[in-house]
Short mmCIF file of N, CA and C in Angstrom, two decimals:
data_model
loop_
_atom_site.label_atom_id
_atom_site.label_comp_id
_atom_site.label_asym_id
_atom_site.label_seq_id
_atom_site.Cartn_x
_atom_site.Cartn_y
_atom_site.Cartn_z
N UNK A 129 90.59 105.84 125.96
CA UNK A 129 89.67 106.14 126.49
C UNK A 129 89.88 107.29 127.91
N UNK A 130 89.26 108.45 127.24
CA UNK A 130 89.32 109.51 128.56
C UNK A 130 88.58 109.33 129.69
N UNK A 131 89.21 109.46 130.85
CA UNK A 131 87.77 109.70 131.92
C UNK A 131 88.34 110.84 132.36
N UNK A 132 87.93 110.90 133.42
CA UNK A 132 87.80 112.09 134.36
C UNK A 132 87.83 111.54 135.82
N UNK A 133 88.15 112.28 136.90
CA UNK A 133 88.51 112.10 138.51
C UNK A 133 87.34 112.90 138.71
N UNK A 134 86.70 112.86 139.81
CA UNK A 134 86.12 113.55 140.53
C UNK A 134 85.28 112.77 141.78
N UNK A 135 84.73 114.05 142.85
CA UNK A 135 84.15 113.63 144.27
C UNK A 135 83.14 112.68 143.99
N UNK A 136 83.47 111.31 144.61
CA UNK A 136 81.69 110.84 144.87
C UNK A 136 80.83 111.86 145.51
N UNK A 137 79.37 111.36 145.13
CA UNK A 137 78.31 112.02 144.92
C UNK A 137 77.33 110.94 145.44
N UNK A 138 76.52 111.22 146.74
CA UNK A 138 75.13 110.18 146.93
C UNK A 138 74.74 110.06 146.37
N UNK A 139 74.60 110.50 145.26
CA UNK A 139 73.18 109.17 144.07
C UNK A 139 74.32 109.06 143.13
N UNK A 140 75.66 108.47 143.61
CA UNK A 140 76.30 107.25 142.72
C UNK A 140 76.30 106.51 143.77
N UNK A 141 75.57 106.23 143.74
CA UNK A 141 75.38 104.49 144.96
C UNK A 141 74.95 103.10 143.74
N UNK A 142 74.47 103.40 142.88
CA UNK A 142 73.53 102.75 142.51
C UNK A 142 74.50 102.38 141.80
N UNK A 143 75.19 103.19 140.79
CA UNK A 143 76.35 103.12 139.48
C UNK A 143 77.69 101.99 140.28
N UNK A 144 77.94 102.83 141.55
CA UNK A 144 79.21 102.06 142.76
C UNK A 144 78.26 100.42 142.70
N UNK A 145 77.58 100.64 143.43
CA UNK A 145 76.89 98.58 143.58
C UNK A 145 77.07 97.28 142.59
N UNK A 146 76.46 98.48 141.32
CA UNK A 146 76.96 97.98 140.05
C UNK A 146 77.89 97.81 139.66
N UNK A 147 78.87 98.41 139.71
CA UNK A 147 80.35 97.71 138.84
C UNK A 147 80.71 96.71 140.63
N UNK A 148 81.10 97.34 141.66
CA UNK A 148 81.39 96.47 142.48
C UNK A 148 80.63 94.82 142.59
N UNK A 149 79.98 94.99 142.23
CA UNK A 149 78.55 93.41 142.31
C UNK A 149 79.30 92.50 141.37
N UNK A 150 80.44 92.89 141.38
CA UNK A 150 81.39 91.40 140.86
C UNK A 150 82.24 90.87 140.88
N UNK A 151 82.52 89.51 140.80
CA UNK A 151 83.52 88.70 141.85
C UNK A 151 84.79 89.46 141.30
N UNK A 152 85.53 89.10 139.37
CA UNK A 152 86.09 89.45 139.54
C UNK A 152 86.51 90.81 139.54
N UNK A 153 85.93 91.82 139.89
CA UNK A 153 87.45 92.54 139.89
C UNK A 153 87.21 92.70 142.22
N UNK A 154 86.24 91.87 142.57
CA UNK A 154 86.35 91.70 144.23
C UNK A 154 87.69 91.37 144.28
N UNK A 155 87.69 90.19 143.27
CA UNK A 155 88.89 89.39 143.19
C UNK A 155 89.82 89.30 143.25
N UNK A 156 90.37 90.78 142.97
CA UNK A 156 91.47 91.86 142.84
C UNK A 156 91.81 92.86 144.06
N UNK A 157 90.76 93.17 145.34
CA UNK A 157 90.63 93.95 145.83
C UNK A 157 90.96 93.60 147.32
N UNK A 158 90.95 94.51 148.27
CA UNK A 158 91.27 93.77 149.36
C UNK A 158 89.57 93.68 149.76
N UNK A 159 89.18 92.68 150.60
CA UNK A 159 87.66 92.07 151.44
C UNK A 159 86.85 93.26 151.00
N UNK A 160 85.58 92.47 150.12
CA UNK A 160 84.44 93.72 150.34
C UNK A 160 83.12 92.52 150.75
N UNK A 161 82.89 93.33 150.62
CA UNK A 161 80.99 92.05 150.88
C UNK A 161 80.23 91.81 149.53
N UNK A 162 80.46 91.08 149.34
CA UNK A 162 80.02 89.89 148.24
C UNK A 162 78.82 89.30 148.60
N UNK A 163 77.32 89.87 147.89
CA UNK A 163 77.08 90.49 146.85
C UNK A 163 77.50 92.06 147.79
N UNK A 164 77.49 93.07 146.28
CA UNK A 164 77.81 94.02 147.22
C UNK A 164 76.55 95.24 146.90
N UNK A 165 75.90 95.33 148.29
CA UNK A 165 74.67 95.86 147.49
C UNK A 165 74.86 97.98 147.29
N UNK A 166 73.24 97.95 147.03
CA UNK A 166 73.64 99.70 147.14
C UNK A 166 73.50 100.01 148.45
N UNK A 167 73.15 99.81 149.89
CA UNK A 167 73.38 99.42 150.92
C UNK A 167 75.12 99.97 151.64
N UNK A 168 75.64 99.19 150.80
CA UNK A 168 77.77 98.72 150.73
C UNK A 168 77.93 99.90 150.19
N UNK A 169 77.65 101.12 148.78
CA UNK A 169 78.00 101.66 148.10
C UNK A 169 77.17 103.09 149.09
N UNK A 170 76.37 103.36 149.47
CA UNK A 170 75.81 104.33 149.98
C UNK A 170 76.68 104.71 151.33
N UNK A 171 77.18 103.64 151.69
CA UNK A 171 77.39 103.66 153.35
C UNK A 171 79.07 103.91 153.08
N UNK A 172 80.41 103.52 151.73
CA UNK A 172 81.08 103.85 151.10
C UNK A 172 81.41 105.92 151.08
N UNK A 173 80.34 106.01 149.39
CA UNK A 173 80.54 107.11 149.81
C UNK A 173 79.83 107.81 150.64
N UNK A 174 79.56 107.73 151.71
CA UNK A 174 79.38 108.54 153.06
C UNK A 174 80.47 108.67 153.39
N UNK A 175 81.15 108.08 153.85
CA UNK A 175 82.10 108.14 154.05
C UNK A 175 83.84 108.24 153.95
N UNK A 176 83.44 108.60 152.46
CA UNK A 176 84.92 109.29 151.79
C UNK A 176 84.69 110.88 151.98
N UNK A 177 82.98 111.38 151.61
CA UNK A 177 82.59 112.51 152.11
C UNK A 177 82.71 113.29 153.45
N UNK A 178 82.50 112.23 154.69
CA UNK A 178 82.91 112.74 155.67
C UNK A 178 84.51 111.91 156.02
N UNK A 179 85.91 111.96 155.43
CA UNK A 179 86.81 111.87 155.48
C UNK A 179 87.93 112.61 156.11
N UNK A 180 88.56 112.80 156.66
CA UNK A 180 89.65 114.16 156.57
C UNK A 180 90.43 114.52 155.22
N UNK A 181 90.06 115.42 155.00
CA UNK A 181 90.52 115.90 153.38
C UNK A 181 92.03 116.13 153.16
N UNK A 182 93.12 115.87 154.43
CA UNK A 182 94.37 115.89 154.09
C UNK A 182 95.13 114.57 154.12
N UNK A 183 93.90 113.49 154.60
CA UNK A 183 94.82 112.72 154.90
C UNK A 183 93.52 111.01 153.63
N UNK A 184 92.45 111.52 153.09
CA UNK A 184 91.79 110.40 151.83
C UNK A 184 91.55 111.22 151.45
N UNK A 185 91.86 111.27 149.72
CA UNK A 185 92.30 111.42 148.73
C UNK A 185 91.07 110.77 147.93
N UNK A 186 89.86 110.21 147.57
CA UNK A 186 89.42 109.52 147.25
C UNK A 186 88.48 109.94 146.63
N UNK A 187 88.09 109.25 144.56
CA UNK A 187 87.52 110.22 143.48
C UNK A 187 86.93 108.80 142.68
N UNK A 188 85.57 109.13 142.05
CA UNK A 188 85.07 108.55 141.58
C UNK A 188 85.74 108.14 139.82
N UNK A 189 85.78 107.23 139.47
CA UNK A 189 86.38 107.68 137.94
C UNK A 189 85.07 107.75 136.77
N UNK A 190 85.10 108.23 135.92
CA UNK A 190 84.08 108.41 134.83
C UNK A 190 83.92 108.55 133.78
N UNK A 191 83.03 108.14 132.88
CA UNK A 191 83.56 108.64 131.80
C UNK A 191 81.52 109.43 131.01
N UNK A 192 81.71 109.66 130.84
CA UNK A 192 80.98 110.98 130.75
C UNK A 192 79.82 111.27 132.19
N UNK A 193 80.92 111.19 133.14
CA UNK A 193 79.97 111.43 134.40
C UNK A 193 79.64 110.93 135.06
N UNK A 194 79.41 109.29 134.70
CA UNK A 194 78.66 107.92 135.13
C UNK A 194 80.35 107.67 135.30
N UNK A 195 80.28 107.05 137.19
CA UNK A 195 81.32 106.56 137.46
C UNK A 195 81.44 105.33 137.12
N UNK A 196 82.62 104.46 136.54
CA UNK A 196 82.68 103.49 136.37
C UNK A 196 83.70 102.67 137.27
N UNK A 197 84.87 103.68 138.13
CA UNK A 197 85.45 102.91 139.13
C UNK A 197 85.09 103.99 140.33
N UNK A 198 86.55 103.72 140.80
CA UNK A 198 86.88 104.67 141.90
C UNK A 198 88.22 104.14 142.31
N UNK A 199 89.08 105.50 142.29
CA UNK A 199 90.10 105.70 142.71
C UNK A 199 91.03 106.26 144.26
N UNK A 200 92.11 106.05 145.07
CA UNK A 200 91.67 106.65 145.93
C UNK A 200 93.41 106.45 146.42
N UNK A 201 94.26 107.52 146.91
CA UNK A 201 95.33 107.80 147.10
C UNK A 201 94.84 107.89 149.08
N UNK A 202 95.75 107.42 150.16
CA UNK A 202 95.38 107.01 151.41
C UNK A 202 96.76 107.73 152.36
N UNK A 203 97.24 108.52 152.91
CA UNK A 203 98.07 109.17 153.70
C UNK A 203 98.48 108.10 154.59
N UNK A 204 99.40 107.82 155.35
CA UNK A 204 100.01 106.78 156.16
C UNK A 204 99.95 108.54 157.44
N UNK A 205 100.82 107.67 158.26
CA UNK A 205 101.24 108.79 158.89
C UNK A 205 102.70 108.42 160.13
N UNK A 206 103.07 109.19 160.95
CA UNK A 206 104.10 109.16 161.69
C UNK A 206 105.37 109.22 160.37
N UNK A 207 106.05 108.40 160.45
CA UNK A 207 107.62 109.03 159.98
C UNK A 207 106.86 109.04 158.48
N UNK A 208 105.99 107.92 158.24
CA UNK A 208 105.96 108.32 157.09
C UNK A 208 104.61 108.87 156.40
N UNK A 209 103.84 110.02 157.10
CA UNK A 209 103.30 111.10 156.64
C UNK A 209 103.44 111.49 155.76
N UNK A 210 104.50 111.29 154.63
CA UNK A 210 104.72 112.07 153.50
C UNK A 210 104.32 110.79 152.20
N UNK A 211 103.97 110.39 152.33
CA UNK A 211 103.44 108.49 151.82
C UNK A 211 102.49 108.37 151.47
N UNK A 212 101.81 107.88 150.26
CA UNK A 212 100.76 107.40 151.16
C UNK A 212 100.18 106.07 150.24
N UNK A 213 99.44 105.73 149.70
CA UNK A 213 98.99 104.20 149.32
C UNK A 213 97.69 104.04 148.40
N UNK A 214 98.10 103.75 147.23
CA UNK A 214 96.74 104.27 146.15
C UNK A 214 96.22 102.99 145.88
N UNK A 215 95.07 103.12 145.33
CA UNK A 215 94.29 102.03 145.01
C UNK A 215 93.03 102.55 144.19
N UNK A 216 92.67 101.58 143.29
CA UNK A 216 91.73 101.83 142.20
C UNK A 216 91.28 100.38 142.22
N UNK A 217 89.92 100.59 141.15
CA UNK A 217 89.40 99.87 140.41
C UNK A 217 88.69 99.90 139.26
N UNK A 218 87.95 99.35 138.42
CA UNK A 218 88.16 99.92 136.94
C UNK A 218 86.55 98.54 136.87
N UNK A 219 85.35 100.00 136.39
CA UNK A 219 84.18 98.07 135.36
C UNK A 219 85.08 97.47 134.45
N UNK A 220 84.67 95.88 134.78
CA UNK A 220 85.18 95.33 134.00
C UNK A 220 84.86 95.42 132.68
N UNK A 221 83.65 96.08 131.39
CA UNK A 221 83.52 96.85 130.89
C UNK A 221 84.34 97.38 130.21
N UNK A 222 85.06 97.59 131.11
CA UNK A 222 86.05 99.30 130.84
C UNK A 222 87.54 98.64 130.83
N UNK A 223 87.67 97.71 130.48
CA UNK A 223 89.06 96.92 131.18
C UNK A 223 89.61 96.82 129.68
N UNK A 224 91.39 97.06 130.41
CA UNK A 224 91.69 98.11 128.83
C UNK A 224 91.28 98.66 128.07
N UNK A 225 91.11 99.58 127.58
CA UNK A 225 90.51 100.79 127.75
C UNK A 225 91.46 101.99 127.67
N UNK A 226 92.11 101.80 128.78
CA UNK A 226 93.20 103.36 128.73
C UNK A 226 92.40 103.62 130.21
N UNK A 227 91.48 103.15 130.16
CA UNK A 227 90.66 103.99 131.54
C UNK A 227 91.93 104.34 132.73
N UNK A 228 91.81 103.25 133.30
CA UNK A 228 92.90 103.32 134.68
C UNK A 228 93.99 103.60 134.26
N UNK A 229 94.88 103.80 133.30
CA UNK A 229 96.18 104.50 133.34
C UNK A 229 95.42 105.76 133.24
N UNK A 230 94.63 106.34 132.86
CA UNK A 230 94.44 107.81 132.85
C UNK A 230 94.00 108.52 134.36
N UNK A 231 93.29 107.46 134.68
CA UNK A 231 93.12 107.93 136.64
C UNK A 231 93.18 108.00 137.08
N UNK A 232 94.72 106.69 137.40
CA UNK A 232 96.15 107.04 137.81
C UNK A 232 97.36 108.31 137.13
N UNK A 233 97.13 108.34 136.25
CA UNK A 233 97.96 109.03 135.62
C UNK A 233 97.58 111.13 136.03
N UNK A 234 96.01 111.14 136.02
CA UNK A 234 95.33 112.46 136.55
C UNK A 234 95.39 112.39 138.56
N UNK A 235 95.33 111.63 139.01
CA UNK A 235 95.30 111.18 140.74
C UNK A 235 96.70 111.54 140.93
N UNK A 236 97.73 110.89 140.43
CA UNK A 236 98.77 111.20 140.44
C UNK A 236 99.49 112.87 140.81
N UNK A 237 98.96 112.81 139.64
CA UNK A 237 99.37 114.38 138.86
C UNK A 237 98.50 115.59 140.20
N UNK A 238 97.14 115.13 140.23
CA UNK A 238 97.03 116.17 141.79
C UNK A 238 97.60 116.12 142.88
N UNK A 239 97.66 115.13 143.40
CA UNK A 239 98.85 114.32 144.68
C UNK A 239 99.80 115.42 144.60
N UNK A 240 100.09 114.97 143.62
CA UNK A 240 101.92 116.35 143.70
C UNK A 240 102.22 117.27 143.53
N UNK A 241 100.63 117.82 142.63
CA UNK A 241 100.18 119.66 142.38
C UNK A 241 99.78 119.78 143.52
N UNK A 242 99.10 119.00 145.01
CA UNK A 242 97.97 119.73 146.07
C UNK A 242 98.57 119.63 147.18
N UNK A 243 99.16 118.20 147.62
CA UNK A 243 99.56 118.01 148.66
C UNK A 243 101.40 117.88 148.85
N UNK A 244 101.69 117.70 150.04
CA UNK A 244 103.12 117.32 149.98
C UNK A 244 103.24 115.71 150.16
N UNK A 245 103.30 115.04 149.77
CA UNK A 245 102.87 113.95 150.01
C UNK A 245 104.02 113.86 148.58
N UNK A 246 105.02 112.86 148.97
CA UNK A 246 106.08 112.43 148.40
C UNK A 246 106.57 111.14 147.69
N UNK A 247 105.51 110.56 148.02
CA UNK A 247 105.84 108.85 147.59
C UNK A 247 104.41 108.04 147.38
N UNK A 248 103.90 107.76 146.55
CA UNK A 248 102.57 107.22 146.39
C UNK A 248 103.16 105.29 145.97
N UNK A 249 102.56 104.31 146.84
CA UNK A 249 102.58 103.12 146.39
C UNK A 249 101.53 102.86 146.10
N UNK A 250 101.96 101.61 145.41
CA UNK A 250 100.73 100.03 145.25
C UNK A 250 101.07 99.52 145.65
N UNK A 251 100.44 98.37 146.02
CA UNK A 251 100.75 96.90 146.08
C UNK A 251 100.10 95.82 145.55
N UNK A 252 99.68 95.94 144.40
CA UNK A 252 98.26 94.70 143.68
C UNK A 252 99.04 93.52 143.37
N UNK A 253 98.52 92.16 144.04
CA UNK A 253 98.29 91.35 143.90
C UNK A 253 99.33 90.60 142.65
N UNK A 254 100.33 89.85 142.75
CA UNK A 254 101.22 89.68 141.92
C UNK A 254 100.52 89.45 140.46
N UNK A 255 99.54 88.48 140.63
CA UNK A 255 99.00 88.08 139.84
C UNK A 255 98.09 88.66 138.94
N UNK A 256 97.88 89.54 138.99
CA UNK A 256 97.45 90.69 138.63
C UNK A 256 98.02 91.71 137.94
N UNK A 257 98.54 90.70 136.19
CA UNK A 257 99.66 92.05 135.36
C UNK A 257 99.04 92.40 134.91
N UNK A 258 97.52 92.93 134.80
CA UNK A 258 96.76 93.92 134.36
C UNK A 258 97.19 95.30 134.96
N UNK A 259 97.09 95.13 136.10
CA UNK A 259 97.13 96.23 137.46
C UNK A 259 98.41 97.00 137.25
N UNK A 260 99.37 95.41 138.07
CA UNK A 260 100.89 95.96 137.46
C UNK A 260 101.45 97.11 136.10
N UNK A 261 101.01 95.94 134.90
CA UNK A 261 101.24 96.72 134.11
C UNK A 261 100.57 98.90 133.47
N UNK A 262 99.04 98.52 134.29
CA UNK A 262 98.99 100.00 134.25
C UNK A 262 99.92 100.94 134.93
N UNK A 263 100.45 100.35 136.32
CA UNK A 263 101.64 101.33 137.03
C UNK A 263 102.33 101.26 136.42
N UNK A 264 103.24 100.31 135.44
CA UNK A 264 103.58 100.46 135.11
C UNK A 264 104.05 101.87 134.10
N UNK A 265 103.11 102.13 133.44
CA UNK A 265 102.66 102.77 132.53
C UNK A 265 103.06 103.96 132.79
N UNK A 266 102.35 104.42 134.16
CA UNK A 266 102.34 105.33 134.47
C UNK A 266 103.55 105.90 135.24
N UNK A 267 104.63 105.37 135.19
CA UNK A 267 105.89 105.36 135.62
C UNK A 267 106.04 104.64 137.55
N UNK A 268 105.30 104.38 138.23
CA UNK A 268 105.80 103.52 138.62
C UNK A 268 107.08 102.18 138.75
N UNK A 269 107.69 102.03 139.60
CA UNK A 269 108.98 101.68 139.79
C UNK A 269 108.50 99.88 140.59
N UNK A 270 108.55 99.07 140.11
CA UNK A 270 108.22 97.70 141.24
C UNK A 270 109.21 97.79 141.85
N UNK A 271 109.67 97.70 143.53
CA UNK A 271 110.71 97.69 144.23
C UNK A 271 110.53 96.33 144.55
N UNK A 272 109.51 95.65 144.07
CA UNK A 272 110.06 93.47 145.09
C UNK A 272 108.87 93.28 145.17
N UNK A 273 108.70 91.67 145.28
CA UNK A 273 107.73 90.94 145.48
C UNK A 273 107.38 90.84 147.56
N UNK A 274 106.34 91.11 148.05
CA UNK A 274 106.27 90.72 149.20
C UNK A 274 105.32 89.51 149.45
N UNK A 275 106.51 88.79 149.63
CA UNK A 275 106.05 86.61 149.61
C UNK A 275 104.63 86.63 150.39
N UNK A 276 104.01 85.86 150.58
CA UNK A 276 103.07 85.13 150.97
C UNK A 276 102.22 86.58 151.88
N UNK A 277 101.79 87.18 151.40
CA UNK A 277 101.54 88.68 152.22
C UNK A 277 100.49 88.87 152.38
N UNK A 278 98.93 88.40 151.55
CA UNK A 278 98.37 88.70 152.12
C UNK A 278 97.26 86.94 151.85
N UNK A 279 96.01 87.27 152.28
CA UNK A 279 95.27 85.64 152.34
C UNK A 279 93.75 86.47 151.63
N UNK A 280 93.92 86.02 150.56
CA UNK A 280 92.40 86.31 149.86
C UNK A 280 91.71 84.76 149.36
N UNK A 281 90.39 84.81 148.99
CA UNK A 281 89.97 83.87 149.47
C UNK A 281 90.38 82.45 149.58
N UNK A 282 90.82 82.06 151.14
CA UNK A 282 91.06 81.14 151.43
C UNK A 282 92.84 80.75 150.80
N UNK A 283 93.33 81.99 149.95
CA UNK A 283 94.74 81.19 148.87
C UNK A 283 95.85 82.41 149.53
N UNK A 284 97.02 81.95 150.04
CA UNK A 284 97.97 82.63 150.50
C UNK A 284 99.06 83.29 149.35
N UNK A 285 99.33 84.73 149.79
CA UNK A 285 99.15 84.88 147.71
C UNK A 285 100.31 86.07 148.07
N UNK A 286 101.29 86.14 146.83
CA UNK A 286 102.38 87.57 146.67
C UNK A 286 101.47 88.67 146.19
N UNK A 287 102.35 89.75 146.53
CA UNK A 287 102.16 91.12 146.18
C UNK A 287 103.27 91.69 145.10
N UNK A 288 102.99 92.86 145.18
CA UNK A 288 104.18 93.19 144.38
C UNK A 288 103.89 94.56 145.21
N UNK A 289 105.44 95.67 145.04
CA UNK A 289 105.56 96.80 145.65
C UNK A 289 105.53 97.56 144.84
N UNK A 290 104.93 98.82 144.06
CA UNK A 290 105.21 99.71 143.51
C UNK A 290 105.68 101.14 143.88
N UNK A 291 106.31 102.10 143.44
CA UNK A 291 106.02 103.56 143.94
C UNK A 291 106.11 104.07 142.86
N UNK A 292 105.78 105.35 143.09
CA UNK A 292 105.93 106.65 142.52
C UNK A 292 106.86 107.82 143.25
N UNK A 293 107.96 107.98 142.72
CA UNK A 293 107.73 109.50 143.94
C UNK A 293 107.90 111.07 142.57
N UNK A 294 106.97 111.68 143.88
CA UNK A 294 107.41 113.11 143.50
C UNK A 294 108.05 113.78 142.24
N UNK A 295 108.24 114.54 141.09
CA UNK A 295 109.19 114.51 140.30
C UNK A 295 109.95 115.75 141.06
#
């Protein structure tokens, strides 16, 4: 299924809250509030619209201009200033339909064409095989397992390190 990426709009807050008010999605992300409210969504959208556009690239993932997820690339600093971290999520009703693959492809293409970033990395939880497969479909290489790298929902978990280098 094809999707598009675009900047978030303030009027997207209800759709964003609906997507993120899902424990299955939140269990695969860094800690966010649950339940996820429209106010939480408004705060996130406001922050993305105010962010430094040379360091933070956050897009709504849309189908027919309706937000069904989010994808962001966050530039690191100092000696890692040409490296950036990728994060994303998709509404559960769109899982397994190619939306994540398409969104990552579009986002990485945008980053490599419009910035000096040379390396994009992602750190999915090791148990999140779907996310790992999406990254691999986009040419990301698994560089290893980060053992006992996070505590999520009271559990110590491994993460994987994936990267994509500018062609």
